[in-house]
Coordinates of C-alpha atoms in Angstrom, one line a residue:
X1 CA 0.0 0.0 0.0
X2 CA 2.9 2.5 0.6
X3 CA 3.9 1.9 -3.1
X4 CA 0.3 2.8 -4.3
X5 CA 0.2 5.9 -2.0
X6 CA 3.5 7.1 -3.4
X7 CA 2.4 6.4 -7.0
X8 CA -0.8 8.5 -6.5
X9 CA 1.1 11.3 -4.7
X10 CA 3.7 11.6 -7.6
X11 CA 0.9 11.3 -10.2
X12 CA -1.1 14.1 -8.7
X13 CA 1.9 16.3 -8.1
X14 CA 3.0 15.9 -11.7
X15 CA -0.2 17.3 -13.1
X16 CA 0.5 20.8 -11.7
X17 CA -3.3 21.1 -10.9
X18 CA -3.4 19.3 -7.6
X19 CA -1.7 19.7 -4.3
X20 CA -1.5 16.3 -2.7
X21 CA -0.9 15.6 1.0
X22 CA -0.2 12.3 2.8
X23 CA -2.0 11.2 5.9
X24 CA -1.2 7.9 7.7
X25 CA -3.6 6.3 10.2
X26 CA -3.0 4.1 13.2
X27 CA -2.6 0.4 12.1
X28 CA -1.0 -1.1 15.2
X29 CA -2.4 -1.9 18.6
X30 CA 0.5 0.0 20.3
X31 CA 0.3 3.1 18.1
X32 CA 1.9 5.8 20.2
X33 CA -0.5 8.5 19.0
X34 CA -3.7 6.6 19.9
X35 CA -5.8 6.3 23.0
X36 CA -5.1 2.8 24.3
X37 CA -7.2 0.8 26.8
X38 CA -4.0 -0.5 28.4
X39 CA -2.2 2.9 28.6
X40 CA -4.2 5.0 31.1
X41 CA -1.8 7.9 30.4
X42 CA -3.3 8.2 26.9
X43 CA -6.9 8.6 28.1
X44 CA -6.7 12.3 29.0
X45 CA -4.4 13.1 26.1
X46 CA -6.8 11.9 23.5
X47 CA -6.2 11.0 19.9
X48 CA -3.1 12.8 18.6
X49 CA -2.2 14.3 15.3
X50 CA 1.6 14.3 14.6
X51 CA 3.8 15.2 11.6
X52 CA 6.8 13.4 10.2
X53 CA 8.5 12.4 7.0
X54 CA 8.4 9.3 4.8
X55 CA 10.4 8.8 1.5
X56 CA 11.4 12.4 1.8
X57 CA 7.7 13.6 2.0
X58 CA 5.8 15.3 4.8
X59 CA 3.2 13.0 6.4
X60 CA 0.5 13.7 9.0
X61 CA -0.2 10.8 11.3
X62 CA -3.5 10.4 13.2
X63 CA -4.0 8.0 16.0
X64 CA -7.2 6.0 16.8
X65 CA -9.5 5.5 19.8
X66 CA -8.9 2.2 21.7
X67 CA -6.4 1.0 19.1
X68 CA -6.0 -2.5 20.7
X69 CA -9.3 -3.3 19.0
X70 CA -8.6 -3.6 15.3
X71 CA -12.1 -2.5 14.2
X72 CA -11.6 0.8 16.1
X73 CA -8.8 1.8 13.8
X74 CA -11.3 1.9 11.0
X75 CA -13.8 4.2 12.8
X76 CA -14.1 7.9 12.2
X77 CA -12.6 10.2 14.9
X78 CA -12.9 13.9 15.5
X79 CA -9.2 14.6 15.1
X80 CA -9.1 13.1 11.7
X81 CA -12.4 14.6 10.5
X82 CA -11.3 18.1 11.6
X83 CA -7.9 17.7 9.8
X84 CA -9.5 16.6 6.6
X85 CA -12.1 19.3 6.4
X86 CA -9.8 21.6 4.3
X87 CA -9.4 19.1 1.5
X88 CA -11.4 19.0 -1.7
X89 CA -11.1 15.2 -2.3
X90 CA -9.9 12.3 -0.2
X91 CA -8.4 9.1 -1.5
X92 CA -8.1 6.2 0.9
X93 CA -5.4 3.7 0.0
X94 CA -6.0 0.4 1.9
X95 CA -5.4 -3.3 1.6
X96 CA -9.0 -4.1 2.5
X97 CA -12.1 -1.9 2.4
X98 CA -12.9 -1.3 6.1
X99 CA -10.4 1.7 6.2
X100 CA -12.9 3.6 4.1
X101 CA -15.1 4.0 7.2
X102 CA -12.6 6.5 8.6
X103 CA -13.9 9.2 6.1
X104 CA -17.6 8.3 6.4
X105 CA -18.5 11.7 7.9
X106 CA -16.7 13.8 5.3
X107 CA -18.8 16.2 3.1
X108 CA -16.3 16.1 0.2
X109 CA -15.9 13.4 -2.5
X110 CA -14.2 10.3 -1.2
X111 CA -12.5 7.4 -3.1
X112 CA -11.3 4.1 -1.8
X113 CA -8.5 2.0 -3.3
X114 CA -8.7 -1.7 -2.4
X115 CA -6.5 -4.7 -3.0
X116 CA -8.6 -7.6 -1.6
X117 CA -11.2 -8.4 1.2
X118 CA -10.4 -9.2 4.8
X119 CA -11.6 -12.8 4.6
X120 CA -9.5 -13.5 1.5
X121 CA -6.4 -11.8 3.0
X122 CA -6.6 -13.7 6.2
X123 CA -7.5 -17.1 4.9
X124 CA -3.9 -18.4 5.2
X125 CA -3.3 -16.9 8.6
X126 CA -6.6 -18.3 10.0
X127 CA -5.7 -21.7 8.7
X128 CA -2.6 -21.7 10.8
X129 CA -3.8 -20.3 14.1
X130 CA -5.6 -22.0 17.0
X131 CA -6.8 -21.4 20.5
X132 CA -7.5 -17.9 21.9
X133 CA -5.6 -16.1 19.1
X134 CA -7.7 -17.9 16.5
X135 CA -10.9 -16.9 18.3
X136 CA -9.7 -13.3 18.6
X137 CA -8.7 -13.1 14.9
X138 CA -12.0 -14.6 13.7
X139 CA -14.1 -12.2 15.8
X140 CA -12.0 -9.2 14.5
X141 CA -12.3 -10.5 11.0
X142 CA -16.1 -10.9 11.2
X143 CA -16.5 -7.3 12.5
X144 CA -14.2 -5.9 9.9
X145 CA -16.1 -7.8 7.1
X146 CA -19.2 -5.9 8.2
X147 CA -17.3 -2.6 8.2
X148 CA -16.1 -3.4 4.7
X149 CA -19.7 -3.5 3.4
X150 CA -20.5 -0.2 5.0
X151 CA -17.4 1.5 3.7
X152 CA -18.0 0.3 0.2
X153 CA -21.5 1.9 0.3
X154 CA -20.4 5.2 1.8
X155 CA -17.6 6.2 -0.5
X156 CA -18.1 7.9 -3.8
X157 CA -15.9 5.7 -5.9
X158 CA -13.9 2.4 -5.4
X159 CA -10.8 1.5 -7.3
X160 CA -10.1 -2.2 -7.5
X161 CA -6.4 -3.2 -7.8
X162 CA -7.1 -5.9 -10.4
X163 CA -9.8 -7.9 -12.2
X164 CA -9.6 -10.4 -9.4
X165 CA -10.3 -7.7 -6.8
X166 CA -13.1 -6.2 -8.9
X167 CA -14.8 -9.6 -9.0
X168 CA -14.7 -9.8 -5.2
X169 CA -16.1 -6.3 -4.7
X170 CA -18.7 -6.1 -7.4
X171 CA -21.5 -7.7 -5.4
X172 CA -21.0 -5.2 -2.6
X173 CA -20.5 -1.9 -4.6
X174 CA -23.5 0.0 -6.1
X175 CA -23.4 0.2 -9.9
X176 CA -21.2 2.8 -11.5
X177 CA -19.0 3.3 -8.4
X178 CA -16.4 0.6 -9.1
X179 CA -13.6 0.6 -11.6
X180 CA -10.1 -0.8 -12.2
X181 CA -7.3 1.3 -10.8
X182 CA -3.9 -0.5 -10.7
X183 CA -0.7 1.4 -9.7
X184 CA 1.8 2.6 -12.2
X185 CA 5.4 1.6 -12.3
X186 CA 8.3 4.0 -12.8
X187 CA 9.7 2.5 -15.9
X188 CA 12.8 4.8 -15.7
X189 CA 13.6 3.6 -12.3
X190 CA 12.8 -0.1 -12.9
X191 CA 14.4 -1.0 -16.2
X192 CA 16.4 -4.0 -17.6
X193 CA 20.1 -4.4 -17.2
X194 CA 22.3 -3.3 -20.1
X195 CA 23.4 -7.0 -20.3
X196 CA 21.5 -9.9 -18.8
X197 CA 23.6 -11.4 -16.0
X198 CA 25.1 -14.8 -16.7
X199 CA 25.1 -15.7 -13.0
X200 CA 21.9 -14.0 -11.8
X201 CA 20.1 -15.4 -8.8
X202 CA 16.5 -16.4 -8.4
X203 CA 14.6 -13.5 -6.7
X204 CA 11.6 -13.3 -4.5
X205 CA 10.4 -10.0 -2.9
X206 CA 7.7 -9.8 -0.3
X207 CA 6.7 -10.3 3.4
X208 CA 8.1 -13.8 3.7
X209 CA 6.9 -14.1 7.3
X210 CA 3.3 -13.7 6.2
X211 CA 1.5 -17.1 5.7
X212 CA -0.3 -15.7 2.7
X213 CA 3.0 -15.3 0.9
X214 CA 3.7 -19.1 1.3
X215 CA 7.4 -19.0 1.5
X216 CA 7.2 -22.7 2.4
X217 CA 6.1 -23.5 -1.2
X218 CA 9.1 -21.6 -2.6
X219 CA 11.5 -23.4 -0.3
X220 CA 10.1 -26.8 -1.3
X221 CA 10.3 -25.9 -5.0
X222 CA 13.8 -24.6 -4.7
X223 CA 14.8 -27.8 -2.9
X224 CA 13.4 -29.8 -5.8
X225 CA 15.2 -27.6 -8.3
X226 CA 18.6 -28.1 -6.7
X227 CA 18.1 -31.8 -6.7
X228 CA 17.8 -31.6 -10.5
X229 CA 20.2 -28.8 -11.0
X230 CA 23.0 -28.9 -8.4
X231 CA 24.5 -25.8 -9.9
X232 CA 21.2 -23.8 -9.8
X233 CA 21.6 -20.1 -8.9
X234 CA 21.2 -18.9 -5.4
X235 CA 17.8 -17.9 -4.1
X236 CA 17.6 -14.3 -2.8
X237 CA 14.7 -13.4 -0.5
X238 CA 14.1 -9.7 -0.2
X239 CA 11.7 -8.3 2.4
X240 CA 11.8 -9.9 5.8
X241 CA 13.1 -13.2 7.1
X242 CA 10.9 -16.3 7.1
X243 CA 9.6 -17.4 10.4
X244 CA 11.6 -20.0 12.3
X245 CA 9.3 -22.9 11.3
X246 CA 9.6 -22.0 7.6
X247 CA 13.3 -21.4 7.8
X248 CA 13.7 -24.9 9.4
X249 CA 12.3 -26.3 6.1
X250 CA 15.4 -24.9 4.3
X251 CA 17.6 -27.0 6.6
X252 CA 15.5 -30.1 6.0
X253 CA 16.0 -29.7 2.2
X254 CA 19.7 -28.9 2.6
X255 CA 19.3 -25.6 0.8
X256 CA 19.9 -23.1 3.7
X257 CA 23.5 -22.4 2.5
X258 CA 22.2 -21.5 -0.9
X259 CA 19.8 -18.8 0.2
X260 CA 20.5 -15.2 1.0
X261 CA 18.1 -12.8 2.8
X262 CA 18.0 -9.1 2.4
X263 CA 15.9 -7.5 5.2
X264 CA 14.3 -4.2 4.5
X265 CA 16.1 -3.3 1.2
X266 CA 15.8 0.4 0.6
X267 CA 13.8 1.8 -2.3
X268 CA 17.0 2.9 -3.8
X269 CA 18.6 -0.5 -3.7
X270 CA 15.6 -2.5 -4.9
X271 CA 15.8 -1.7 -8.6
X272 CA 19.4 -2.9 -8.8
X273 CA 18.4 -6.2 -7.0
X274 CA 15.9 -6.8 -9.8
X275 CA 18.4 -6.1 -12.5
X276 CA 20.9 -8.6 -11.1
X277 CA 18.4 -11.5 -11.1
X278 CA 17.7 -14.1 -13.8
X279 CA 14.2 -15.2 -12.7
X280 CA 11.5 -13.7 -10.4
X281 CA 9.3 -16.1 -8.4
X282 CA 6.0 -15.4 -6.4
X283 CA 4.7 -18.3 -4.4
X284 CA 1.7 -16.7 -2.8
X285 CA -1.6 -18.2 -1.8
X286 CA -3.5 -15.0 -2.6
X287 CA -2.6 -11.6 -4.1
X288 CA -4.7 -8.6 -5.1
X289 CA -2.2 -8.0 -7.9
X290 CA 1.4 -8.4 -7.0
X291 CA 3.2 -5.1 -7.5
X292 CA 6.5 -6.8 -7.2
X293 CA 5.6 -8.8 -10.3
X294 CA 5.2 -5.5 -12.2
X295 CA 8.5 -4.2 -10.9
X296 CA 10.2 -7.5 -12.0
X297 CA 8.6 -7.3 -15.5
X298 CA 9.6 -3.7 -15.9
X299 CA 13.2 -4.8 -15.0
X300 CA 13.1 -7.4 -17.8
X301 CA 12.7 -10.5 -15.7
X302 CA 10.6 -13.6 -16.7
X303 CA 8.1 -14.4 -13.9
X304 CA 7.0 -17.6 -12.3
X305 CA 4.0 -17.0 -10.1
X306 CA 1.2 -19.1 -8.6
X307 CA -2.2 -18.5 -10.1
X308 CA -3.4 -16.8 -6.9
X309 CA -5.8 -14.1 -8.2
X310 CA -4.1 -10.9 -9.0
X311 CA -1.1 -12.1 -11.0
X312 CA -3.4 -13.2 -13.8
X313 CA -3.9 -9.5 -14.6
X314 CA -0.3 -9.0 -15.6
X315 CA 1.3 -12.3 -16.3
X316 CA 0.5 -13.7 -19.8
X317 CA 1.0 -17.4 -19.6
X318 CA 3.8 -18.6 -21.9
X319 CA 4.6 -15.0 -23.0
X320 CA 5.8 -13.0 -20.1
X321 CA 6.1 -15.9 -17.6
X322 CA 4.3 -18.9 -16.2
X323 CA 1.4 -19.3 -13.8
X324 CA 1.3 -22.5 -11.7
X325 CA -1.3 -23.9 -9.4
X326 CA -1.4 -22.6 -5.8
X327 CA 0.5 -25.0 -3.5
X328 CA 2.1 -27.0 -6.3
X329 CA 5.8 -27.1 -5.5
X330 CA 6.6 -29.5 -8.3
X331 CA 5.0 -27.2 -11.0
X332 CA 6.9 -24.2 -9.5
X333 CA 10.2 -26.0 -9.6
X334 CA 9.6 -27.3 -13.2
X335 CA 8.9 -23.8 -14.5
X336 CA 12.0 -22.3 -12.8
X337 CA 14.0 -25.1 -14.3
X338 CA 12.7 -24.4 -17.8
X339 CA 13.8 -20.8 -17.6
X340 CA 17.2 -21.5 -16.1
X341 CA 18.0 -24.2 -18.8
X342 CA 16.8 -22.0 -21.6
X343 CA 18.2 -18.5 -21.1
X344 CA 17.0 -17.3 -24.5
X345 CA 13.4 -18.2 -23.5
X346 CA 13.8 -16.2 -20.3
X347 CA 15.2 -13.2 -22.2
X348 CA 12.3 -13.3 -24.7
X349 CA 9.8 -13.4 -21.8
X350 CA 11.6 -10.6 -20.0
X351 CA 11.4 -8.3 -23.1
X352 CA 7.7 -9.1 -23.6
X353 CA 7.1 -8.3 -19.9
X354 CA 8.8 -5.0 -20.2
X355 CA 6.7 -4.1 -23.2
X356 CA 3.5 -5.0 -21.4
X357 CA 4.4 -2.8 -18.4
X358 CA 5.3 0.1 -20.6
X359 CA 1.9 -0.1 -22.5
X360 CA -0.4 -0.8 -19.5
X361 CA 1.3 -0.2 -16.2
X362 CA 3.5 2.9 -16.7
X363 CA 2.7 5.8 -14.5
X364 CA 1.0 7.7 -17.3
X365 CA -1.1 4.8 -18.5
X366 CA -2.1 3.6 -15.0
X367 CA -2.7 7.1 -13.8
X368 CA -5.3 8.0 -16.4
X369 CA -8.3 6.2 -14.8
X370 CA -7.6 7.8 -11.4
X371 CA -7.4 11.3 -12.8
X372 CA -10.5 11.0 -14.8
X373 CA -12.5 10.0 -11.7
X374 CA -11.0 12.7 -9.6
X375 CA -11.8 15.3 -12.3
X376 CA -15.4 14.1 -12.6
X377 CA -16.0 14.2 -8.9
X378 CA -14.5 17.7 -8.6
X379 CA -16.8 19.1 -11.3
X380 CA -15.6 18.1 -14.7
X381 CA -12.0 19.4 -14.8
X382 CA -10.5 17.8 -17.8
X383 CA -7.3 15.8 -17.5
X384 CA -4.5 16.6 -20.0
X385 CA -1.5 14.2 -20.2
X386 CA 1.1 16.4 -18.7
X387 CA 2.4 13.8 -16.6
X388 CA -4.5 15.4 -6.4
X389 CA -5.7 15.8 -2.8
X390 CA -6.1 19.5 -2.6
X391 CA -7.3 21.3 -5.7

């Protein structure tokens, strides 16, 4: 979601007609600017509004009331409503729709960007939890699912991250208020290497501790791959470290010494990491789209991804990469092996992926649907391709 927010900020700023501002909301139980049930010192202080910086940009952060309860973070609060009153249009960028409730009291046009629904997002996590934590998660998920429906009714327009997302939301969104709105990729920043690396690694980028990302599947597939190709390239995991139970799987397969982990790679370092790879792999159980796939394709990499919803929007089977069944380690290993054994095939797919991103997912191409909706909601201002949000 930070990637989408930054894309929209840059897009709006580039038009010269909008003055965008960034606002972050409490998303953690221990948010220091929230009123917390277990922190009596915060009761008298109330919900706080603070300023800071992120990616070199000014950000205003607003806490929540009783932030230990997840559904409370999605509720309107006076501090936020008062702060937003000076804006002409509000765009909420969220993984799931419930966050749209935070702007329910606003009297200006409101838009909501959504990647998936809470039940889809949490399916993998709920399958792995038990006991009190499982009960708590299920209660919070049920409450949030109700909040999602309310938020989708209240906002003026909903942008769905992919066709997969739109199919989930369409039964809950009134006609005419739902459209596709995927983020654009900076094709100048993410670009192919001048020369394809001869010894490039296999790359995977994501939150590898998240059960939804299914790093276990990737480790099993990589283990199979090394059994067939003992000289297979190293596997590079960029994002966060797999949880101990998943990492133990790497030792069981005897592949731990062939895996590198880069924790919290900076935005400046990430494009270079893509360019030094030979193949990109996404093993997820569910994805709204998979922005990392777009970054990989813009960098000229062939992609092997599970057929987990969103990736079907951007991966063209057999042309820009391969889609394999969710949970099928054998199929994932087989497709990786094909690309490693036929470098010419991988290069052709990488070039085709780059062309696809340039035509459909560049900042200008992807930004057009957002600007057209904003202009309509603000009274018919026409968008001209000069490639926010306070007008």
